[in-house]
Amino acid sequence: MTKQTNHERTSVVLEDNLKKALTEMLVLSLIEEQDRYIGELSPEIEERSQGAIHIEFSYAAIYRISKGEYITECKKRIAPDGRLRQYYTITEKGRAYLSELLGSYSRFIRAADRILSRPDGTNQT
């Protein structure tokens, strides 16, 4: 077992916190595009992020989003794998919440980029 440096641990903690913060927004965005079942969310996020984001979904995340009435179950249907799956659809409340999240995300990222930008016009990232 290799020992992680403080730097590596800090990076992992940052990545884990970012995933937690972004999970609801990413899930709602995918479900807004089309009704989806839980099992297709992780692979879709990983594929679209070109492997940069890997989120293991627990039903707890879906439960939180459902409890907030941002998504709701729709009729079960046969998934591409041939199995009967529970699909979810976004609600109007979910669309409004997603819009709020996207606005906050955009403002935060722009502000962070302004802080990380150097006076010479280059960026630290």
PDB file of N, CA and C in Angstrom, residues 8-93:
ATOM      1  N   GLU A   8      -1.631  14.979  -2.126  1.00  0.00           N
ATOM      2  CA  GLU A   8      -2.527  14.025  -2.791  1.00  0.00           C
ATOM      3  C   GLU A   8      -3.837  13.879  -2.028  1.00  0.00           C
ATOM      4  N   ARG A   9      -3.761  13.815  -0.699  1.00  0.00           N
ATOM      5  CA  ARG A   9      -4.975  13.704   0.121  1.00  0.00           C
ATOM      6  C   ARG A   9      -5.843  14.942  -0.058  1.00  0.00           C
ATOM      7  N   THR A  10      -5.227  16.113  -0.075  1.00  0.00           N
ATOM      8  CA  THR A  10      -5.970  17.358  -0.248  1.00  0.00           C
ATOM      9  C   THR A  10      -6.676  17.363  -1.587  1.00  0.00           C
ATOM     10  N   SER A  11      -5.990  16.914  -2.626  1.00  0.00           N
ATOM     11  CA  SER A  11      -6.574  16.849  -3.959  1.00  0.00           C
ATOM     12  C   SER A  11      -7.766  15.898  -3.988  1.00  0.00           C
ATOM     13  N   VAL A  12      -7.633  14.749  -3.343  1.00  0.00           N
ATOM     14  CA  VAL A  12      -8.726  13.767  -3.292  1.00  0.00           C
ATOM     15  C   VAL A  12      -9.917  14.340  -2.527  1.00  0.00           C
ATOM     16  N   VAL A  13      -9.663  15.014  -1.423  1.00  0.00           N
ATOM     17  CA  VAL A  13     -10.738  15.620  -0.631  1.00  0.00           C
ATOM     18  C   VAL A  13     -11.459  16.681  -1.456  1.00  0.00           C
ATOM     19  N   LEU A  14     -10.705  17.511  -2.160  1.00  0.00           N
ATOM     20  CA  LEU A  14     -11.314  18.539  -3.007  1.00  0.00           C
ATOM     21  C   LEU A  14     -12.197  17.891  -4.064  1.00  0.00           C
ATOM     22  N   GLU A  15     -11.681  16.862  -4.735  1.00  0.00           N
ATOM     23  CA  GLU A  15     -12.449  16.184  -5.775  1.00  0.00           C
ATOM     24  C   GLU A  15     -13.722  15.556  -5.196  1.00  0.00           C
ATOM     25  N   ASP A  16     -13.604  14.919  -4.045  1.00  0.00           N
ATOM     26  CA  ASP A  16     -14.782  14.310  -3.410  1.00  0.00           C
ATOM     27  C   ASP A  16     -15.833  15.360  -3.060  1.00  0.00           C
ATOM     28  N   ASN A  17     -15.379  16.497  -2.539  1.00  0.00           N
ATOM     29  CA  ASN A  17     -16.315  17.563  -2.188  1.00  0.00           C
ATOM     30  C   ASN A  17     -16.980  18.168  -3.416  1.00  0.00           C
ATOM     31  N   LEU A  18     -16.226  18.319  -4.494  1.00  0.00           N
ATOM     32  CA  LEU A  18     -16.798  18.830  -5.740  1.00  0.00           C
ATOM     33  C   LEU A  18     -17.862  17.876  -6.277  1.00  0.00           C
ATOM     34  N   LYS A  19     -17.570  16.573  -6.234  1.00  0.00           N
ATOM     35  CA  LYS A  19     -18.547  15.581  -6.693  1.00  0.00           C
ATOM     36  C   LYS A  19     -19.836  15.677  -5.890  1.00  0.00           C
ATOM     37  N   LYS A  20     -19.700  15.765  -4.572  1.00  0.00           N
ATOM     38  CA  LYS A  20     -20.881  15.870  -3.707  1.00  0.00           C
ATOM     39  C   LYS A  20     -21.676  17.128  -4.034  1.00  0.00           C
ATOM     40  N   ALA A  21     -20.975  18.222  -4.255  1.00  0.00           N
ATOM     41  CA  ALA A  21     -21.642  19.490  -4.528  1.00  0.00           C
ATOM     42  C   ALA A  21     -22.331  19.496  -5.890  1.00  0.00           C
ATOM     43  N   LEU A  22     -21.766  18.786  -6.851  1.00  0.00           N
ATOM     44  CA  LEU A  22     -22.284  18.824  -8.221  1.00  0.00           C
ATOM     45  C   LEU A  22     -23.253  17.699  -8.564  1.00  0.00           C
ATOM     46  N   THR A  23     -23.326  16.672  -7.748  1.00  0.00           N
ATOM     47  CA  THR A  23     -24.125  15.499  -8.085  1.00  0.00           C
ATOM     48  C   THR A  23     -25.564  15.846  -8.425  1.00  0.00           C
ATOM     49  N   GLU A  24     -26.238  16.596  -7.576  1.00  0.00           N
ATOM     50  CA  GLU A  24     -27.650  16.918  -7.841  1.00  0.00           C
ATOM     51  C   GLU A  24     -27.808  17.657  -9.159  1.00  0.00           C
ATOM     52  N   MET A  25     -26.921  18.618  -9.416  1.00  0.00           N
ATOM     53  CA  MET A  25     -27.017  19.399 -10.642  1.00  0.00           C
ATOM     54  C   MET A  25     -26.803  18.506 -11.869  1.00  0.00           C
ATOM     55  N   LEU A  26     -25.815  17.628 -11.814  1.00  0.00           N
ATOM     56  CA  LEU A  26     -25.532  16.743 -12.942  1.00  0.00           C
ATOM     57  C   LEU A  26     -26.686  15.774 -13.185  1.00  0.00           C
ATOM     58  N   VAL A  27     -27.203  15.188 -12.109  1.00  0.00           N
ATOM     59  CA  VAL A  27     -28.325  14.245 -12.234  1.00  0.00           C
ATOM     60  C   VAL A  27     -29.552  14.941 -12.797  1.00  0.00           C
ATOM     61  N   LEU A  28     -29.887  16.096 -12.251  1.00  0.00           N
ATOM     62  CA  LEU A  28     -31.062  16.818 -12.744  1.00  0.00           C
ATOM     63  C   LEU A  28     -30.891  17.210 -14.205  1.00  0.00           C
ATOM     64  N   SER A  29     -29.698  17.596 -14.583  1.00  0.00           N
ATOM     65  CA  SER A  29     -29.444  17.973 -15.968  1.00  0.00           C
ATOM     66  C   SER A  29     -29.677  16.789 -16.909  1.00  0.00           C
ATOM     67  N   LEU A  30     -29.191  15.615 -16.529  1.00  0.00           N
ATOM     68  CA  LEU A  30     -29.384  14.432 -17.369  1.00  0.00           C
ATOM     69  C   LEU A  30     -30.857  14.018 -17.436  1.00  0.00           C
ATOM     70  N   ILE A  31     -31.537  14.085 -16.303  1.00  0.00           N
ATOM     71  CA  ILE A  31     -32.943  13.687 -16.277  1.00  0.00           C
ATOM     72  C   ILE A  31     -33.809  14.725 -16.996  1.00  0.00           C
ATOM     73  N   GLU A  32     -33.358  15.977 -17.001  1.00  0.00           N
ATOM     74  CA  GLU A  32     -34.109  17.000 -17.747  1.00  0.00           C
ATOM     75  C   GLU A  32     -34.080  16.684 -19.243  1.00  0.00           C
ATOM     76  N   GLU A  33     -32.954  16.174 -19.740  1.00  0.00           N
ATOM     77  CA  GLU A  33     -32.837  15.820 -21.165  1.00  0.00           C
ATOM     78  C   GLU A  33     -33.819  14.727 -21.551  1.00  0.00           C
ATOM     79  N   GLN A  34     -33.907  13.710 -20.680  1.00  0.00           N
ATOM     80  CA  GLN A  34     -34.810  12.587 -20.941  1.00  0.00           C
ATOM     81  C   GLN A  34     -34.982  11.798 -19.645  1.00  0.00           C
ATOM     82  N   ASP A  35     -36.083  11.095 -19.532  1.00  0.00           N
ATOM     83  CA  ASP A  35     -36.306  10.232 -18.382  1.00  0.00           C
ATOM     84  C   ASP A  35     -35.184   9.202 -18.329  1.00  0.00           C
ATOM     85  N   ARG A  36     -34.714   8.911 -17.122  1.00  0.00           N
ATOM     86  CA  ARG A  36     -33.603   7.977 -16.960  1.00  0.00           C
ATOM     87  C   ARG A  36     -33.824   7.095 -15.745  1.00  0.00           C
ATOM     88  N   TYR A  37     -33.127   5.951 -15.742  1.00  0.00           N
ATOM     89  CA  TYR A  37     -33.104   5.109 -14.552  1.00  0.00           C
ATOM     90  C   TYR A  37     -31.744   5.252 -13.891  1.00  0.00           C
ATOM     91  N   ILE A  38     -31.664   4.924 -12.618  1.00  0.00           N
ATOM     92  CA  ILE A  38     -30.462   5.176 -11.825  1.00  0.00           C
ATOM     93  C   ILE A  38     -29.211   4.578 -12.451  1.00  0.00           C
ATOM     94  N   GLY A  39     -29.308   3.366 -12.944  1.00  0.00           N
ATOM     95  CA  GLY A  39     -28.139   2.664 -13.462  1.00  0.00           C
ATOM     96  C   GLY A  39     -27.471   3.302 -14.663  1.00  0.00           C
ATOM     97  N   GLU A  40     -28.142   4.203 -15.344  1.00  0.00           N
ATOM     98  CA  GLU A  40     -27.513   4.824 -16.513  1.00  0.00           C
ATOM     99  C   GLU A  40     -26.884   6.174 -16.197  1.00  0.00           C
ATOM    100  N   LEU A  41     -27.071   6.679 -14.981  1.00  0.00           N
ATOM    101  CA  LEU A  41     -26.549   8.001 -14.643  1.00  0.00           C
ATOM    102  C   LEU A  41     -25.022   8.023 -14.534  1.00  0.00           C
ATOM    103  N   SER A  42     -24.456   7.122 -13.746  1.00  0.00           N
ATOM    104  CA  SER A  42     -22.984   7.099 -13.575  1.00  0.00           C
ATOM    105  C   SER A  42     -22.244   6.926 -14.892  1.00  0.00           C
ATOM    106  N   PRO A  43     -22.623   5.930 -15.701  1.00  0.00           N
ATOM    107  CA  PRO A  43     -21.900   5.771 -16.973  1.00  0.00           C
ATOM    108  C   PRO A  43     -22.035   6.992 -17.893  1.00  0.00           C
ATOM    109  N   GLU A  44     -23.190   7.620 -17.888  1.00  0.00           N
ATOM    110  CA  GLU A  44     -23.394   8.796 -18.740  1.00  0.00           C
ATOM    111  C   GLU A  44     -22.515   9.962 -18.281  1.00  0.00           C
ATOM    112  N   ILE A  45     -22.436  10.169 -16.976  1.00  0.00           N
ATOM    113  CA  ILE A  45     -21.588  11.238 -16.441  1.00  0.00           C
ATOM    114  C   ILE A  45     -20.124  10.958 -16.758  1.00  0.00           C
ATOM    115  N   GLU A  46     -19.711   9.713 -16.562  1.00  0.00           N
ATOM    116  CA  GLU A  46     -18.315   9.362 -16.836  1.00  0.00           C
ATOM    117  C   GLU A  46     -17.987   9.518 -18.319  1.00  0.00           C
ATOM    118  N   GLU A  47     -18.884   9.088 -19.181  1.00  0.00           N
ATOM    119  CA  GLU A  47     -18.640   9.206 -20.619  1.00  0.00           C
ATOM    120  C   GLU A  47     -18.559  10.662 -21.049  1.00  0.00           C
ATOM    121  N   ARG A  48     -19.518  11.468 -20.619  1.00  0.00           N
ATOM    122  CA  ARG A  48     -19.530  12.875 -21.044  1.00  0.00           C
ATOM    123  C   ARG A  48     -18.367  13.679 -20.491  1.00  0.00           C
ATOM    124  N   SER A  49     -17.881  13.272 -19.307  1.00  0.00           N
ATOM    125  CA  SER A  49     -16.746  13.990 -18.717  1.00  0.00           C
ATOM    126  C   SER A  49     -15.416  13.411 -19.198  1.00  0.00           C
ATOM    127  N   GLN A  50     -15.497  12.483 -20.140  1.00  0.00           N
ATOM    128  CA  GLN A  50     -14.324  11.800 -20.691  1.00  0.00           C
ATOM    129  C   GLN A  50     -13.493  11.157 -19.578  1.00  0.00           C
ATOM    130  N   GLY A  51     -14.227  10.568 -18.610  1.00  0.00           N
ATOM    131  CA  GLY A  51     -13.593   9.841 -17.522  1.00  0.00           C
ATOM    132  C   GLY A  51     -13.135  10.689 -16.355  1.00  0.00           C
ATOM    133  N   ALA A  52     -13.282  11.997 -16.446  1.00  0.00           N
ATOM    134  CA  ALA A  52     -12.808  12.884 -15.378  1.00  0.00           C
ATOM    135  C   ALA A  52     -13.701  12.835 -14.141  1.00  0.00           C
ATOM    136  N   ILE A  53     -14.973  12.547 -14.338  1.00  0.00           N
ATOM    137  CA  ILE A  53     -15.902  12.501 -13.207  1.00  0.00           C
ATOM    138  C   ILE A  53     -16.503  11.107 -13.129  1.00  0.00           C
ATOM    139  N   HIS A  54     -16.268  10.461 -11.999  1.00  0.00           N
ATOM    140  CA  HIS A  54     -16.855   9.146 -11.742  1.00  0.00           C
ATOM    141  C   HIS A  54     -17.617   9.247 -10.427  1.00  0.00           C
ATOM    142  N   ILE A  55     -18.914   9.066 -10.498  1.00  0.00           N
ATOM    143  CA  ILE A  55     -19.756   9.158  -9.310  1.00  0.00           C
ATOM    144  C   ILE A  55     -20.446   7.820  -9.105  1.00  0.00           C
ATOM    145  N   GLU A  56     -20.194   7.227  -7.944  1.00  0.00           N
ATOM    146  CA  GLU A  56     -20.908   6.012  -7.562  1.00  0.00           C
ATOM    147  C   GLU A  56     -22.225   6.461  -6.940  1.00  0.00           C
ATOM    148  N   PHE A  57     -23.320   6.103  -7.575  1.00  0.00           N
ATOM    149  CA  PHE A  57     -24.604   6.550  -7.065  1.00  0.00           C
ATOM    150  C   PHE A  57     -25.131   5.627  -6.002  1.00  0.00           C
ATOM    151  N   SER A  58     -25.485   6.231  -4.922  1.00  0.00           N
ATOM    152  CA  SER A  58     -26.233   5.505  -3.918  1.00  0.00           C
ATOM    153  C   SER A  58     -27.682   5.930  -4.102  1.00  0.00           C
ATOM    154  N   TYR A  59     -28.525   5.103  -3.670  1.00  0.00           N
ATOM    155  CA  TYR A  59     -29.931   5.468  -3.753  1.00  0.00           C
ATOM    156  C   TYR A  59     -30.235   6.667  -2.864  1.00  0.00           C
ATOM    157  N   ALA A  60     -29.344   6.956  -1.908  1.00  0.00           N
ATOM    158  CA  ALA A  60     -29.548   8.100  -1.024  1.00  0.00           C
ATOM    159  C   ALA A  60     -29.592   9.413  -1.812  1.00  0.00           C
ATOM    160  N   ALA A  61     -28.731   9.537  -2.838  1.00  0.00           N
ATOM    161  CA  ALA A  61     -28.727  10.766  -3.649  1.00  0.00           C
ATOM    162  C   ALA A  61     -30.054  10.923  -4.388  1.00  0.00           C
ATOM    163  N   ILE A  62     -30.537   9.842  -4.978  1.00  0.00           N
ATOM    164  CA  ILE A  62     -31.812   9.891  -5.688  1.00  0.00           C
ATOM    165  C   ILE A  62     -32.939  10.147  -4.700  1.00  0.00           C
ATOM    166  N   TYR A  63     -32.837   9.540  -3.522  1.00  0.00           N
ATOM    167  CA  TYR A  63     -33.858   9.747  -2.490  1.00  0.00           C
ATOM    168  C   TYR A  63     -33.934  11.224  -2.112  1.00  0.00           C
ATOM    169  N   ARG A  64     -32.783  11.871  -1.910  1.00  0.00           N
ATOM    170  CA  ARG A  64     -32.769  13.299  -1.545  1.00  0.00           C
ATOM    171  C   ARG A  64     -33.427  14.152  -2.638  1.00  0.00           C
ATOM    172  N   ILE A  65     -33.092  13.862  -3.879  1.00  0.00           N
ATOM    173  CA  ILE A  65     -33.652  14.636  -4.987  1.00  0.00           C
ATOM    174  C   ILE A  65     -35.155  14.374  -5.103  1.00  0.00           C
ATOM    175  N   SER A  66     -35.550  13.124  -4.882  1.00  0.00           N
ATOM    176  CA  SER A  66     -36.983  12.779  -4.915  1.00  0.00           C
ATOM    177  C   SER A  66     -37.726  13.436  -3.764  1.00  0.00           C
ATOM    178  N   LYS A  67     -37.118  13.379  -2.581  1.00  0.00           N
ATOM    179  CA  LYS A  67     -37.756  13.971  -1.396  1.00  0.00           C
ATOM    180  C   LYS A  67     -37.972  15.471  -1.579  1.00  0.00           C
ATOM    181  N   GLY A  68     -37.062  16.116  -2.284  1.00  0.00           N
ATOM    182  CA  GLY A  68     -37.213  17.542  -2.571  1.00  0.00           C
ATOM    183  C   GLY A  68     -38.242  17.810  -3.656  1.00  0.00           C
ATOM    184  N   GLU A  69     -38.821  16.749  -4.199  1.00  0.00           N
ATOM    185  CA  GLU A  69     -39.822  16.818  -5.266  1.00  0.00           C
ATOM    186  C   GLU A  69     -39.256  17.423  -6.553  1.00  0.00           C
ATOM    187  N   TYR A  70     -37.948  17.181  -6.792  1.00  0.00           N
ATOM    188  CA  TYR A  70     -37.302  17.663  -8.001  1.00  0.00           C
ATOM    189  C   TYR A  70     -37.412  16.647  -9.132  1.00  0.00           C
ATOM    190  N   ILE A  71     -37.567  15.388  -8.756  1.00  0.00           N
ATOM    191  CA  ILE A  71     -37.824  14.325  -9.725  1.00  0.00           C
ATOM    192  C   ILE A  71     -38.945  13.457  -9.172  1.00  0.00           C
ATOM    193  N   THR A  72     -39.550  12.712 -10.053  1.00  0.00           N
ATOM    194  CA  THR A  72     -40.590  11.791  -9.632  1.00  0.00           C
ATOM    195  C   THR A  72     -40.484  10.515 -10.454  1.00  0.00           C
ATOM    196  N   GLU A  73     -40.952   9.437  -9.868  1.00  0.00           N
ATOM    197  CA  GLU A  73     -40.958   8.174 -10.595  1.00  0.00           C
ATOM    198  C   GLU A  73     -41.978   8.254 -11.711  1.00  0.00           C
ATOM    199  N   CYS A  74     -41.654   7.670 -12.830  1.00  0.00           N
ATOM    200  CA  CYS A  74     -42.632   7.527 -13.895  1.00  0.00           C
ATOM    201  C   CYS A  74     -42.824   6.036 -14.138  1.00  0.00           C
ATOM    202  N   LYS A  75     -43.624   5.710 -15.088  1.00  0.00           N
ATOM    203  CA  LYS A  75     -43.946   4.308 -15.332  1.00  0.00           C
ATOM    204  C   LYS A  75     -42.684   3.492 -15.591  1.00  0.00           C
ATOM    205  N   LYS A  76     -42.626   2.306 -14.974  1.00  0.00           N
ATOM    206  CA  LYS A  76     -41.500   1.403 -15.232  1.00  0.00           C
ATOM    207  C   LYS A  76     -41.535   0.992 -16.694  1.00  0.00           C
ATOM    208  N   ARG A  77     -40.333   0.797 -17.240  1.00  0.00           N
ATOM    209  CA  ARG A  77     -40.248   0.360 -18.631  1.00  0.00           C
ATOM    210  C   ARG A  77     -39.008  -0.497 -18.841  1.00  0.00           C
ATOM    211  N   ILE A  78     -38.962  -1.100 -19.982  1.00  0.00           N
ATOM    212  CA  ILE A  78     -37.836  -1.953 -20.334  1.00  0.00           C
ATOM    213  C   ILE A  78     -36.658  -1.066 -20.746  1.00  0.00           C
ATOM    214  N   ALA A  79     -35.537  -1.268 -20.080  1.00  0.00           N
ATOM    215  CA  ALA A  79     -34.318  -0.509 -20.366  1.00  0.00           C
ATOM    216  C   ALA A  79     -33.569  -1.166 -21.524  1.00  0.00           C
ATOM    217  N   PRO A  80     -32.559  -0.487 -22.066  1.00  0.00           N
ATOM    218  CA  PRO A  80     -31.776  -1.073 -23.154  1.00  0.00           C
ATOM    219  C   PRO A  80     -31.171  -2.440 -22.816  1.00  0.00           C
ATOM    220  N   ASP A  81     -30.961  -2.703 -21.513  1.00  0.00           N
ATOM    221  CA  ASP A  81     -30.404  -4.011 -21.131  1.00  0.00           C
ATOM    222  C   ASP A  81     -31.471  -5.104 -21.072  1.00  0.00           C
ATOM    223  N   GLY A  82     -32.725  -4.745 -21.413  1.00  0.00           N
ATOM    224  CA  GLY A  82     -33.810  -5.715 -21.453  1.00  0.00           C
ATOM    225  C   GLY A  82     -34.520  -5.938 -20.130  1.00  0.00           C
ATOM    226  N   ARG A  83     -34.072  -5.251 -19.085  1.00  0.00           N
ATOM    227  CA  ARG A  83     -34.689  -5.419 -17.771  1.00  0.00           C
ATOM    228  C   ARG A  83     -35.713  -4.322 -17.510  1.00  0.00           C
ATOM    229  N   LEU A  84     -36.701  -4.651 -16.701  1.00  0.00           N
ATOM    230  CA  LEU A  84     -37.702  -3.672 -16.288  1.00  0.00           C
ATOM    231  C   LEU A  84     -37.057  -2.734 -15.272  1.00  0.00           C
ATOM    232  N   ARG A  85     -37.084  -1.440 -15.544  1.00  0.00           N
ATOM    233  CA  ARG A  85     -36.407  -0.453 -14.687  1.00  0.00           C
ATOM    234  C   ARG A  85     -37.361   0.666 -14.286  1.00  0.00           C
ATOM    235  N   GLN A  86     -37.066   1.233 -13.101  1.00  0.00           N
ATOM    236  CA  GLN A  86     -37.813   2.394 -12.626  1.00  0.00           C
ATOM    237  C   GLN A  86     -37.157   3.644 -13.211  1.00  0.00           C
ATOM    238  N   TYR A  87     -37.894   4.372 -13.995  1.00  0.00           N
ATOM    239  CA  TYR A  87     -37.397   5.612 -14.595  1.00  0.00           C
ATOM    240  C   TYR A  87     -37.872   6.805 -13.767  1.00  0.00           C
ATOM    241  N   TYR A  88     -37.113   7.887 -13.888  1.00  0.00           N
ATOM    242  CA  TYR A  88     -37.428   9.130 -13.198  1.00  0.00           C
ATOM    243  C   TYR A  88     -37.551  10.247 -14.214  1.00  0.00           C
ATOM    244  N   THR A  89     -38.426  11.187 -13.899  1.00  0.00           N
ATOM    245  CA  THR A  89     -38.609  12.367 -14.740  1.00  0.00           C
ATOM    246  C   THR A  89     -38.472  13.602 -13.859  1.00  0.00           C
ATOM    247  N   ILE A  90     -38.057  14.697 -14.451  1.00  0.00           N
ATOM    248  CA  ILE A  90     -37.892  15.942 -13.693  1.00  0.00           C
ATOM    249  C   ILE A  90     -39.246  16.628 -13.556  1.00  0.00           C
ATOM    250  N   THR A  91     -39.442  17.282 -12.434  1.00  0.00           N
ATOM    251  CA  THR A  91     -40.678  18.025 -12.191  1.00  0.00           C
ATOM    252  C   THR A  91     -40.439  19.504 -12.513  1.00  0.00           C
ATOM    253  N   GLU A  92     -41.504  20.278 -12.534  1.00  0.00           N
ATOM    254  CA  GLU A  92     -41.344  21.730 -12.738  1.00  0.00           C
ATOM    255  C   GLU A  92     -40.515  22.333 -11.616  1.00  0.00           C
ATOM    256  N   LYS A  93     -40.734  21.855 -10.393  1.00  0.00           N
ATOM    257  CA  LYS A  93     -39.932  22.307  -9.257  1.00  0.00           C
ATOM    258  C   LYS A  93     -38.461  21.940  -9.491  1.00  0.00           C
TER     259      LYS A  93
END
